[in-house]
Coordinates of C-alpha atoms and ligand atoms in Angstrom, one line a residue:
X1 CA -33.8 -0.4 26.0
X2 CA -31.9 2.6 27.7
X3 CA -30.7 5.4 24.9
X4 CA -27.1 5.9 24.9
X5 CA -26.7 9.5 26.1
X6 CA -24.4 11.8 23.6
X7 CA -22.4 13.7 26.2
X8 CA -22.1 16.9 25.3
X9 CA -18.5 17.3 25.3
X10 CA -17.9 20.5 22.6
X11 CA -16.9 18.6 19.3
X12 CA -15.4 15.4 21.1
X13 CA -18.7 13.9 21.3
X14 CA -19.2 10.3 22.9
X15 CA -20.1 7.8 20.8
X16 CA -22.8 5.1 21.7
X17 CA -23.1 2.1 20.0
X18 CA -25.2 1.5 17.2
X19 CA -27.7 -1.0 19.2
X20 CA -27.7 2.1 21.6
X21 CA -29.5 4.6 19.1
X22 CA -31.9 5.0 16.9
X23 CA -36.1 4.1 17.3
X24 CA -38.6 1.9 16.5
X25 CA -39.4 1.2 12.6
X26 CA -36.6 3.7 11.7
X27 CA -34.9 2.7 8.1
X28 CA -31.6 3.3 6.5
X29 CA -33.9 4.1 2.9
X30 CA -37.6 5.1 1.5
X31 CA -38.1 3.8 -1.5
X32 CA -41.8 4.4 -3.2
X33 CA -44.3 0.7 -3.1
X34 CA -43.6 -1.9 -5.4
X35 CA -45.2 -1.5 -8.9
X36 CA -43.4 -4.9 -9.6
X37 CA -44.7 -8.5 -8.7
X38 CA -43.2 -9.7 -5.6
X39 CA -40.6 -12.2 -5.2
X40 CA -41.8 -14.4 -2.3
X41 CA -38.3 -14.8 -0.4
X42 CA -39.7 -18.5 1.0
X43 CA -40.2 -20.0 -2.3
X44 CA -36.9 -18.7 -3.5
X45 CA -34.3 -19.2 -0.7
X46 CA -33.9 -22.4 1.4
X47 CA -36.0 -21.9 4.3
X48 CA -33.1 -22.7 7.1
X49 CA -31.2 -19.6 5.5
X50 CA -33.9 -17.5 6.6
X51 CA -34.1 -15.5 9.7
X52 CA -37.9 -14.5 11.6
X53 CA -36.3 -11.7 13.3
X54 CA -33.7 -10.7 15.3
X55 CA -34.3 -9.4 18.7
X56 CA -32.8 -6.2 19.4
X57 CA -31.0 -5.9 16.4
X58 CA -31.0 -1.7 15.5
X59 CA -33.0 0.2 13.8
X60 CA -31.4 3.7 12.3
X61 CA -31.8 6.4 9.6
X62 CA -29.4 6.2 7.2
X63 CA -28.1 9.6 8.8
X64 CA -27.9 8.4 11.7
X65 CA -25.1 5.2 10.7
X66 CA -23.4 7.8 8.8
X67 CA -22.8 10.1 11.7
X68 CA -21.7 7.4 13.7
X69 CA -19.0 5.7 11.8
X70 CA -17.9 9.2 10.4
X71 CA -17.6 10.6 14.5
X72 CA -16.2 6.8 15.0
X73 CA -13.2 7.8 12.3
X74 CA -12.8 10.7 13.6
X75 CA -11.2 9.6 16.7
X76 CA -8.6 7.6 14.5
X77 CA -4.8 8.6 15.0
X78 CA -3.4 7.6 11.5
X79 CA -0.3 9.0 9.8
X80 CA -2.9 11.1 7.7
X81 CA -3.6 13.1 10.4
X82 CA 0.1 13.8 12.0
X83 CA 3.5 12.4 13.0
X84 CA 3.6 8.8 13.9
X85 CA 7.2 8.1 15.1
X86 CA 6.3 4.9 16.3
X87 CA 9.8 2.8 16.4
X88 CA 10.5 0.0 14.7
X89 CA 7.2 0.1 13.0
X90 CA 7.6 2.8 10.2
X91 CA 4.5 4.5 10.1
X92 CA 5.4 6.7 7.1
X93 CA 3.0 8.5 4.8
X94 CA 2.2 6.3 1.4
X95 CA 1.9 8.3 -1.7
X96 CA -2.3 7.6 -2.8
X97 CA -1.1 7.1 -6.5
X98 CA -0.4 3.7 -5.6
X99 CA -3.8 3.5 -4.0
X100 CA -5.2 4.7 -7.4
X101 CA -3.2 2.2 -8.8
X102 CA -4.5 -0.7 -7.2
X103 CA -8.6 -0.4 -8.1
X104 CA -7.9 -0.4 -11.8
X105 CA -10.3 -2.5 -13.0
X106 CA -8.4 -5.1 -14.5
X107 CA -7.0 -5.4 -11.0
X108 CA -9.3 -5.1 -9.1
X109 CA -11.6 -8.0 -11.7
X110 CA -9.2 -10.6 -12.1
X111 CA -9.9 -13.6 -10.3
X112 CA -7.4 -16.6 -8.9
X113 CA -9.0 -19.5 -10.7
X114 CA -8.9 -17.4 -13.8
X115 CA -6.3 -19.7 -16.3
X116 CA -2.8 -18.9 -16.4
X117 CA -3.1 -17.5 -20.2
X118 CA -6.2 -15.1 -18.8
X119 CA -3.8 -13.1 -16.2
X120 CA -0.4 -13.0 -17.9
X121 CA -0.2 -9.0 -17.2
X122 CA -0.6 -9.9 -13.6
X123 CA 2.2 -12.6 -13.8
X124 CA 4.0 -10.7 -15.2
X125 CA 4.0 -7.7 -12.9
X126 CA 4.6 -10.3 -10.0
X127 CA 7.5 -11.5 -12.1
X128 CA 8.9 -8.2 -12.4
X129 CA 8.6 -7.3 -9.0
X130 CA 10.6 -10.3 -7.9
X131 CA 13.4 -9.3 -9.8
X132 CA 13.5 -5.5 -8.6
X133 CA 13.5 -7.2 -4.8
X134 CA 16.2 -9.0 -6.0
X135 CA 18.4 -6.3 -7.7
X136 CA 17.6 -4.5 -4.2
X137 CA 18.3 -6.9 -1.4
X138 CA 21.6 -8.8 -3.6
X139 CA 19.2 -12.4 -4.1
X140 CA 18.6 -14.9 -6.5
X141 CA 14.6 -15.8 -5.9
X142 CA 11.7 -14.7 -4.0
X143 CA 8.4 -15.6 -2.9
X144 CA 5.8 -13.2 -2.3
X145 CA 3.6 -15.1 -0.7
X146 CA 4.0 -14.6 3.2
X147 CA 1.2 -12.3 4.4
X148 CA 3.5 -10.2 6.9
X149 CA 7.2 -9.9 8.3
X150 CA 6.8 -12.6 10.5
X151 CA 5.0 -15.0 8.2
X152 CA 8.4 -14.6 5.8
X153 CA 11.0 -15.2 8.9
X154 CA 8.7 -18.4 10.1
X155 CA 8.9 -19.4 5.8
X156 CA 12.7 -18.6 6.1
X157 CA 13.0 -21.1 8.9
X158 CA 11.1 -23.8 7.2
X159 CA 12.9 -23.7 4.4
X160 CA 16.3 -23.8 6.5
X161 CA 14.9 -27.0 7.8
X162 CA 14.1 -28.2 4.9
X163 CA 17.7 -27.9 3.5
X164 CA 19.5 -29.1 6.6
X165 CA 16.9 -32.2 6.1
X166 CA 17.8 -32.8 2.9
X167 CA 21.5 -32.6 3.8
X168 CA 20.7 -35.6 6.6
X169 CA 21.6 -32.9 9.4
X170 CA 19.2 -32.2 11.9
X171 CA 20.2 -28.9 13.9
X172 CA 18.7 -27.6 17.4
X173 CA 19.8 -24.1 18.0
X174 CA 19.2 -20.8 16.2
X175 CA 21.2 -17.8 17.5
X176 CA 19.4 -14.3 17.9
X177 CA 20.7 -11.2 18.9
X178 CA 19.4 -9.6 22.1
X179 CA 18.8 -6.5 19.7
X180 CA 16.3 -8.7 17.6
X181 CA 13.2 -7.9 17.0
X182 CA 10.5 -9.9 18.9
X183 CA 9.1 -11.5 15.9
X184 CA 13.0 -13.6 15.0
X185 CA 13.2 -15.1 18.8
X186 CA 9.1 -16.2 18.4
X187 CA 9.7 -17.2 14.9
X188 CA 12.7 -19.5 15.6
X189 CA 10.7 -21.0 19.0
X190 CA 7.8 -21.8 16.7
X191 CA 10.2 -23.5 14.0
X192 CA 10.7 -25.5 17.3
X193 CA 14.3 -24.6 17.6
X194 CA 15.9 -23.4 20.7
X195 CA 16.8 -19.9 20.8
X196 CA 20.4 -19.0 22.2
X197 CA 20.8 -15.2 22.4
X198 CA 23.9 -13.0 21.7
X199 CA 24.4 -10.1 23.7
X200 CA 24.9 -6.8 21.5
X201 CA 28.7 -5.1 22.9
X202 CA 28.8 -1.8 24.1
X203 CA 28.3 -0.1 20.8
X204 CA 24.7 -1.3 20.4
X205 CA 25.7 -4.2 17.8
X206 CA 27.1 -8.5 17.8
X207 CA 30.5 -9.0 17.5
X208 CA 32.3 -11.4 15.7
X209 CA 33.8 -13.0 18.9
X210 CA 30.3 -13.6 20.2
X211 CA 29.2 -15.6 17.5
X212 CA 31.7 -17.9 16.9
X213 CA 32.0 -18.5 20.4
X214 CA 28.5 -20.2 20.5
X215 CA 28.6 -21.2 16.9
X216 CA 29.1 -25.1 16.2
X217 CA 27.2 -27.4 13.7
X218 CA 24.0 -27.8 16.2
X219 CA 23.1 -24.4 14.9
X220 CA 21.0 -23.7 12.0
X221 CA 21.2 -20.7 11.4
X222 CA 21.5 -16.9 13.1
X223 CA 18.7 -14.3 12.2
X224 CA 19.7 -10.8 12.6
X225 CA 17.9 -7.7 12.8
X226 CA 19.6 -5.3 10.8
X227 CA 19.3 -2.1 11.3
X228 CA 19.1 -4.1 14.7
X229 CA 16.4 -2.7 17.1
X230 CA 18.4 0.1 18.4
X231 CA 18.7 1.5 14.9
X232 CA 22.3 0.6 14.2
X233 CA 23.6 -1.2 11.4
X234 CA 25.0 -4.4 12.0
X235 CA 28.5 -3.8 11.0
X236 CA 30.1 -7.0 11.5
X237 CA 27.7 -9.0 9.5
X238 CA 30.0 -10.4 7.0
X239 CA 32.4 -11.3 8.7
X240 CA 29.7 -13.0 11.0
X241 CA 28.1 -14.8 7.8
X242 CA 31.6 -16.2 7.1
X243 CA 31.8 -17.7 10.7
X244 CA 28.5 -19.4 10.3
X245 CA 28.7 -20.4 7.4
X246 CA 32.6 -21.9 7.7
X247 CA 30.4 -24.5 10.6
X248 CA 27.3 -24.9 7.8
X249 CA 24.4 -22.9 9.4
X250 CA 22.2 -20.1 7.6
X251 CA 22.3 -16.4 8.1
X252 CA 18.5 -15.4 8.3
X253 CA 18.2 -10.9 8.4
X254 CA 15.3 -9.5 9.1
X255 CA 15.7 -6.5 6.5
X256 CA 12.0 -5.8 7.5
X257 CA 13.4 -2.4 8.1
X258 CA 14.7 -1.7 4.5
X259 CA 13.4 2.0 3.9
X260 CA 17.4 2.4 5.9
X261 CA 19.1 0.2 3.3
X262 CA 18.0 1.0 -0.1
X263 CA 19.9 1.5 -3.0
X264 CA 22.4 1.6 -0.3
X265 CA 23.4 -1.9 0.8
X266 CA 22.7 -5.1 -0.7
X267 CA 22.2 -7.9 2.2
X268 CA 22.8 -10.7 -0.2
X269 CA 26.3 -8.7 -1.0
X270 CA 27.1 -9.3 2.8
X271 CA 27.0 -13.1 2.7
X272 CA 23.4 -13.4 3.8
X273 CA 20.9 -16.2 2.6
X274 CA 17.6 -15.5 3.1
X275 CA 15.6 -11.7 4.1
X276 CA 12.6 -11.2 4.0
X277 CA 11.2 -7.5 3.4
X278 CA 7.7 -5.7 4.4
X279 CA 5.9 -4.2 2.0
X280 CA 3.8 -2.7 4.4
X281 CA 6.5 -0.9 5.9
X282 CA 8.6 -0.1 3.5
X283 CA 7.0 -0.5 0.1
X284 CA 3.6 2.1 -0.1
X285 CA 0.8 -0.2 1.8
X286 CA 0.3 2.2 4.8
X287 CA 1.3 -0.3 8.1
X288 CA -1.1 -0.7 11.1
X289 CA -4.5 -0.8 11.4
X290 CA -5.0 -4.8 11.0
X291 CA -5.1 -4.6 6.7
X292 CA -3.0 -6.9 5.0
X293 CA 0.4 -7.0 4.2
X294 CA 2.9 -8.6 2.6
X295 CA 6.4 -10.2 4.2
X296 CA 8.1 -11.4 0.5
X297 CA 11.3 -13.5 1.1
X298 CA 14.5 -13.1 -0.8
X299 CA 16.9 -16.1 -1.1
X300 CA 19.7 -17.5 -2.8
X301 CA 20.0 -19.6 -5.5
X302 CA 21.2 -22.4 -3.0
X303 CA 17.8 -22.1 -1.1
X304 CA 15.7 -21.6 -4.0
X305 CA 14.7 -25.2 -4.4
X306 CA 12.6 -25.1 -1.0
X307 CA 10.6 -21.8 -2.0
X308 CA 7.2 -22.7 -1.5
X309 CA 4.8 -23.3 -4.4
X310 CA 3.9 -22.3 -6.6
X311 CA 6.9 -20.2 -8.1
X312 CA 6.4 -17.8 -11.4
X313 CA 8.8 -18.9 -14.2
X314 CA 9.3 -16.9 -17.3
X315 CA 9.1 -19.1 -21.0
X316 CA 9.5 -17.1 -23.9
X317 CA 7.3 -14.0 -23.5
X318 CA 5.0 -16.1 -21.0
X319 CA 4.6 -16.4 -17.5
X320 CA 3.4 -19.2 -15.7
X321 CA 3.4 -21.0 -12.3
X322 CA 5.3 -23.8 -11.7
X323 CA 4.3 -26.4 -9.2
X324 CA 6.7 -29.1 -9.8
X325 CA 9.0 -28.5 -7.1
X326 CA 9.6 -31.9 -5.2
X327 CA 12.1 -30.0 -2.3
X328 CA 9.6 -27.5 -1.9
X329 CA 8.2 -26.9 1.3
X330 CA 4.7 -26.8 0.1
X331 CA 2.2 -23.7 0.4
X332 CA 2.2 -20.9 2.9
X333 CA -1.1 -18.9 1.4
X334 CA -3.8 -19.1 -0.3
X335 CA -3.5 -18.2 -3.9
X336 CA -0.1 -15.8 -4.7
X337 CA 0.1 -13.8 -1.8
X338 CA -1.9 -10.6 -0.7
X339 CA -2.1 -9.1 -4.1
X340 CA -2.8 -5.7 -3.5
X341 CA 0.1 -5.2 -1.1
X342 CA 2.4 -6.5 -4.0
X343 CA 0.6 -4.3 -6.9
X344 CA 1.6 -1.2 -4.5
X345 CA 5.1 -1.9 -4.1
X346 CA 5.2 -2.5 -7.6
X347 CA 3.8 0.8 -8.7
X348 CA 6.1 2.1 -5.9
X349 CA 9.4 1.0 -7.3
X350 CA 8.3 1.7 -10.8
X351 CA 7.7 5.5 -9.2
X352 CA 10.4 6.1 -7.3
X353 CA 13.3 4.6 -9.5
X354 CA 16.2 3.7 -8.5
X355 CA 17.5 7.2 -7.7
X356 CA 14.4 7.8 -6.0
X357 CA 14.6 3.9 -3.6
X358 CA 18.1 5.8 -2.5
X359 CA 16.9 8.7 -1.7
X360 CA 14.1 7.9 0.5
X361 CA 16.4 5.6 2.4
X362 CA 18.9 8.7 2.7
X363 CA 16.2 10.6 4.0
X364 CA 15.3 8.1 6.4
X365 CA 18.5 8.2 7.7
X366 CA 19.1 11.9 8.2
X367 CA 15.7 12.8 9.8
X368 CA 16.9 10.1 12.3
X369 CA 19.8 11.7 12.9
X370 CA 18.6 15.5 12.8
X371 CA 15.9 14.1 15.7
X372 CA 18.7 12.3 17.7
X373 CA 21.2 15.1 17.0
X374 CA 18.7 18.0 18.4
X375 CA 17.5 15.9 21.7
X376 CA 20.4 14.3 22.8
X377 CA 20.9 17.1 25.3
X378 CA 17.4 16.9 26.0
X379 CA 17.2 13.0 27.0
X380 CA 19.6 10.4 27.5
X381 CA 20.9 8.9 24.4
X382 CA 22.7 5.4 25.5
X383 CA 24.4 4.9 22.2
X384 CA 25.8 8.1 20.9
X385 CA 26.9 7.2 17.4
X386 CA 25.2 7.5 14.0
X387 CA 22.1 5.8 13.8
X388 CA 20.1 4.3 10.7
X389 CA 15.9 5.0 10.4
X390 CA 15.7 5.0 14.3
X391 CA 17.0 6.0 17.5
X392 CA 16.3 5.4 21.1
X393 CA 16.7 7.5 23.7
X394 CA 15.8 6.6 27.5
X395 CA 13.8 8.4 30.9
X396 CA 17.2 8.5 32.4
X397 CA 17.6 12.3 33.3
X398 CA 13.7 13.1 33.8
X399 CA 13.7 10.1 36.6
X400 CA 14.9 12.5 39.3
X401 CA 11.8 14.2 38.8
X402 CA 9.8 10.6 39.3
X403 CA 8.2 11.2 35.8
X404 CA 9.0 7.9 33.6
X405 CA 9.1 6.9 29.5
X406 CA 5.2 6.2 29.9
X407 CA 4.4 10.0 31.4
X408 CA 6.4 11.7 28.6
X409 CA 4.9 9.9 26.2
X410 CA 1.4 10.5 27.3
X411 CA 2.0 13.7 27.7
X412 CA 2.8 14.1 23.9
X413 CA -0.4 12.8 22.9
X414 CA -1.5 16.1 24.8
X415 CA 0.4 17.8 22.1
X416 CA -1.0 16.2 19.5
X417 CA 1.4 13.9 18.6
X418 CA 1.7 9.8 17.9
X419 CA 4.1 8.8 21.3
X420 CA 6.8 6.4 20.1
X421 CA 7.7 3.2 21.0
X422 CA 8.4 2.5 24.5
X423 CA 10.0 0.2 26.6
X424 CA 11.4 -1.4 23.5
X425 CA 14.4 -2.8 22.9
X426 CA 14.2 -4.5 26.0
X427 CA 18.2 -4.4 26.5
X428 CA 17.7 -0.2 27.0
X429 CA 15.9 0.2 30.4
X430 CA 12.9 2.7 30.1
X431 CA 13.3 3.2 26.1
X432 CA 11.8 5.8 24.0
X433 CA 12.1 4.6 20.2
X434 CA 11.2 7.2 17.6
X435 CA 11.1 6.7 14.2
X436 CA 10.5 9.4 12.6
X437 CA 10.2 8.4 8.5
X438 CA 11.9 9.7 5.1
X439 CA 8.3 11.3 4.6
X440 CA 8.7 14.1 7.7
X441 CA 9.5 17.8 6.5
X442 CA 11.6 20.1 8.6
X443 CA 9.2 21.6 10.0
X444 CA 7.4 18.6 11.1
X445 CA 10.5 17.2 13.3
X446 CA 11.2 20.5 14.2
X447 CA 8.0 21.0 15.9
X448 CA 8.2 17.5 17.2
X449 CA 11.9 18.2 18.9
X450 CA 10.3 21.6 20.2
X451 CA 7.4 19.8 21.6
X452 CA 9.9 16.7 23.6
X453 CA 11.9 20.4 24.7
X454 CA 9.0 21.4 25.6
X455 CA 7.6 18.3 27.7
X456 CA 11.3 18.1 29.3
X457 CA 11.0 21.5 30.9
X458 CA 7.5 20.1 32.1
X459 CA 9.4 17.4 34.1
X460 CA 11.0 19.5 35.8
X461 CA 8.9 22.6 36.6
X462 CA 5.8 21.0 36.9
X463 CA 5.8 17.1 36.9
X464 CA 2.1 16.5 37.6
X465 CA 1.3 17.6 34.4
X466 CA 3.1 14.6 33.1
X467 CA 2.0 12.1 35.1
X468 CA -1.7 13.2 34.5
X469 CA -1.6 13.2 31.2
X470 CA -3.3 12.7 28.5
X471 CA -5.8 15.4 29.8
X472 CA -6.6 17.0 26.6
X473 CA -8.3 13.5 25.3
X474 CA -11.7 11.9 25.3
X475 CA -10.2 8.8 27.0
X476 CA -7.7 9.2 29.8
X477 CA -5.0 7.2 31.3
X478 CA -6.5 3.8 31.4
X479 CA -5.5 0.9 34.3
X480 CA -3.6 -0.8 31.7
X481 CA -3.1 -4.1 33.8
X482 CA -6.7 -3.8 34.3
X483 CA -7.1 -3.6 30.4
X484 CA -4.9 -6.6 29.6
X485 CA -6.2 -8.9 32.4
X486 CA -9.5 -8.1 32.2
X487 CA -10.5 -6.8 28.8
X488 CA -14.5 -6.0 28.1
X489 CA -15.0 -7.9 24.9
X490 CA -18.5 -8.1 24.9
X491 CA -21.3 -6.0 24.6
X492 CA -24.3 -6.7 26.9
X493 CA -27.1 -4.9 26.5
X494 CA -28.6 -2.3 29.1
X495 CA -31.9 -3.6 30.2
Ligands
PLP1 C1 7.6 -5.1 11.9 C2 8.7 -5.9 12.0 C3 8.6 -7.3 12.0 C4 7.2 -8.0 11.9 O1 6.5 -7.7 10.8 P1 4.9 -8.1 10.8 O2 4.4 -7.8 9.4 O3 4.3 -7.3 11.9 O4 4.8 -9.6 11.1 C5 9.7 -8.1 12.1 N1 10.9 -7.6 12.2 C6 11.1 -6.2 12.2 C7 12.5 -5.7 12.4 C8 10.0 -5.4 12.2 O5 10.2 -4.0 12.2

């Protein structure tokens, strides 16, 4: 088998794989000889488990496999390392306390077939935390059992069928914004209802008008972004809920976005049913990355008889699970939910406080608008009015220099920097979505604004170093068609 070669590029060394390295007979440990009597592995484990050999499987020092996953980290981009203003994603630093938090042992030891009377801490805490989601989004109930943002929204639907059922009404249409996220219009397809979209007026948001032009009782329900995808707050939403409610459909929000709405606004104070909230966004489990995550979904009392099972109940000073809910539209997860994500948010609220929920969302809110307030000169800015955790800007006055939303932001990965969302919301042509986070310090935007000053000048002086870049990377500008059509998946070896 050919080596892989380590090109010697300064400290951004190459990295072959594994199968690639190492020699002959080399071993991860040296341990002295047995003084023990053997175990003969034949007699003790079923023969078909066993394995003769495997051919070309690796064989490394333990130095070696140290050095490669350590270099493989190393080429990681994560919020640890710098700014991440990744739109509509916040990517926001998560205090390790909560991390701490969550590998106590009792935590970290407790089992899910362990009895009810075992783990009452640990229904208790998920008790608790229902309530605080509660006091902050305005509901009556929640489940915390979706595993992410989408999960909730497609458990929102099936619980809107589920009372539209058991009303005798069977409903076609959902309405969704065209400032959605992507997630609401997929959801409501998969919930097999068809999707009717709003258009968003010229301030960026739904008007009333809109809505109860297409609203009539083949509609289940409208799910609404809000803050919508453009970063604005929906301002018109209760007067929206009272329009869709007066013809008996739902109002679904995605309050997936909630580090803008904390301690500030109340969705269930609006008129809305159901929102579902990501923990891994919002609530202290770091978002990306592929780990869980946690979607919980708020809903009103109304709706609470379809939550699915099992739901915690409080008797006396006990907890315990209640699985005798004959509306219920059944399980969505194994066990409770992706514990860990919950514990987190837990430990978060307890941390923060109420003063401190507010805050953060304040925070949010201002970086936003120190970042769109200091480049709006810079870049085009199609909807010039205070914005909520995010703002989006477009390519429109670096164009006549032919350099585009994807050269700018590969250029910032030059820089150093995360690029943000582009070419999303689909409704702004060539968009550049930042986010930049309650957990940014002035200096940090500051040096990011600098840098997009900086990278606008480029444009125009010296556009080729735009559409080059990234040039200061180990991987370069890939054929991204290329990559999505035909992806290398596999690894063959080199013979
Ligand atoms: C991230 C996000 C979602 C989807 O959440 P997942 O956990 O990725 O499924 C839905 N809506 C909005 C507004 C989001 O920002």
């Amino acid at each position: 088998m050919m080596k892989g070669k380590m090109k010697d590029n300064g400290l951004l060394q190459d990295e072959p794989l594994l199968f690639e390295q190492g020699g002959k007979g080399r071993k991860g440990y040296s341990l002295p000889a047995w003084d023990v009597e053997k175990e003969d592995p034949p007699k003790t484990i079923p023969s078909h488990l066993l394995r003769e050999g495997l051919e070309g499987f690796p064989q490394l020092s333990e130095v070696e496999v140290v050095r490669h996953f350590t270099r493989l980290s190393q080429w990681n981009y994560g919020v640890d390392s710098g700014f991440y203003p990744l739109g509509s994603c916040t990517m926001k630093y998560n205090p390790k306390v909560n991390e701490e938090v969550v590998k106590l042992k009792g935590f970290t030891q407790a089992h899910p077939y362990q009895p009810e009377d075992l783990v009452q801490g640990i229904l208790q805490l998920m008790y608790e935390l229902e309530r605080f989601l509660c006091e902050i989004t305005g509901m009556d109930r929640v489940t915390l059992q979706p595993a992410a943002g989408a999960h909730g929204e497609l458990t929102g639907m099936m619980m809107i069928r589920a009372a539209l059922h058991l009303r005798g009404e069977k409903r076609k249409k959902v309405l969704v914004p065209d400032t959605a996220h992507g997630t609401n219009c997929s959801t409501s397809t998969i919930a097999s209802y068809q999707m009717v979209e709003i258009k968003s007026n010229d301030q960026g948001i739904i008007s009333p008008d809109q809505v109860a032009k297409v609203m009539d009782h083949e509609v289940a329900a409208i799910m609404v972004t809000n803050p919508n995808t453009l970063g604005l707050f929906e301002e018109h939403l209760g007067e929206i809920a009272e329009i869709v409610h007066r013809k008996g459909g739902f109002v679904y929000c995605d309050g997936a976005n909630l580090n803008a709405l904390m301690g500030i606004v109340r969705l269930g104070d609006l008129g809305v049913d159901m929102v579902h909230l990501n923990l891994h966004k919002t609530f202290a489990t770091p978002h990306g990355g592929g780990g869980p995550g946690a979607g919980p979904l708020a809903v009103k009392k109304e709706l609470a008889p379809f939550l699915p099972i099992p739901v915690i109940e409080k008797e006396g000073n006990g907890y315990r699970f209640n699985f005798d809910r004959p509306n219920s539209i059944g399980r969505i997860k194994a066990f409770y939910g992706n514990f860990g994500v919950i514990l987190k948010a837990y430990a978060y609220i307890l941390s923060m406080g109420a003063e401190g929920l507010k805050r953060a969302s304040e925070m949010a809110v201002l970086n936003a608008n120190y970042l769109m307030k200091r480049l709006k000169n810079t870049y085009y800015l199609p909807y010039d009015r205070p914005c909520m955790h995010e703002c989006v800007f477009t390519d429109r006055y670096q164009e006549k220099h032919h350099v585009s939303t994807l050269d700018i932001a590969k250029r910032l990965i030059d820089y150093g920097f995360h690029p943000p969302t582009i070419y999303f919301p689909l409704v702004v042509k060539g968009a550049l979505m930042m986010e930049p986070t309650e957990t940014e310090s002035k200096e940090g935007l500051d040096r990011f604004i600098e840098t997009m000053i900086t990278i606008a000048r480029e444009a125009k002086e010296n556009p080729d170093l735009l559409r080059q870049a990234p040039s200061k990377v180990k991987v370069r500008r890939l054929d991204e068609v290329l990559a999505a059509r035909k992806p290398k998946l596999r690894w063959t070896p080199k013979t």
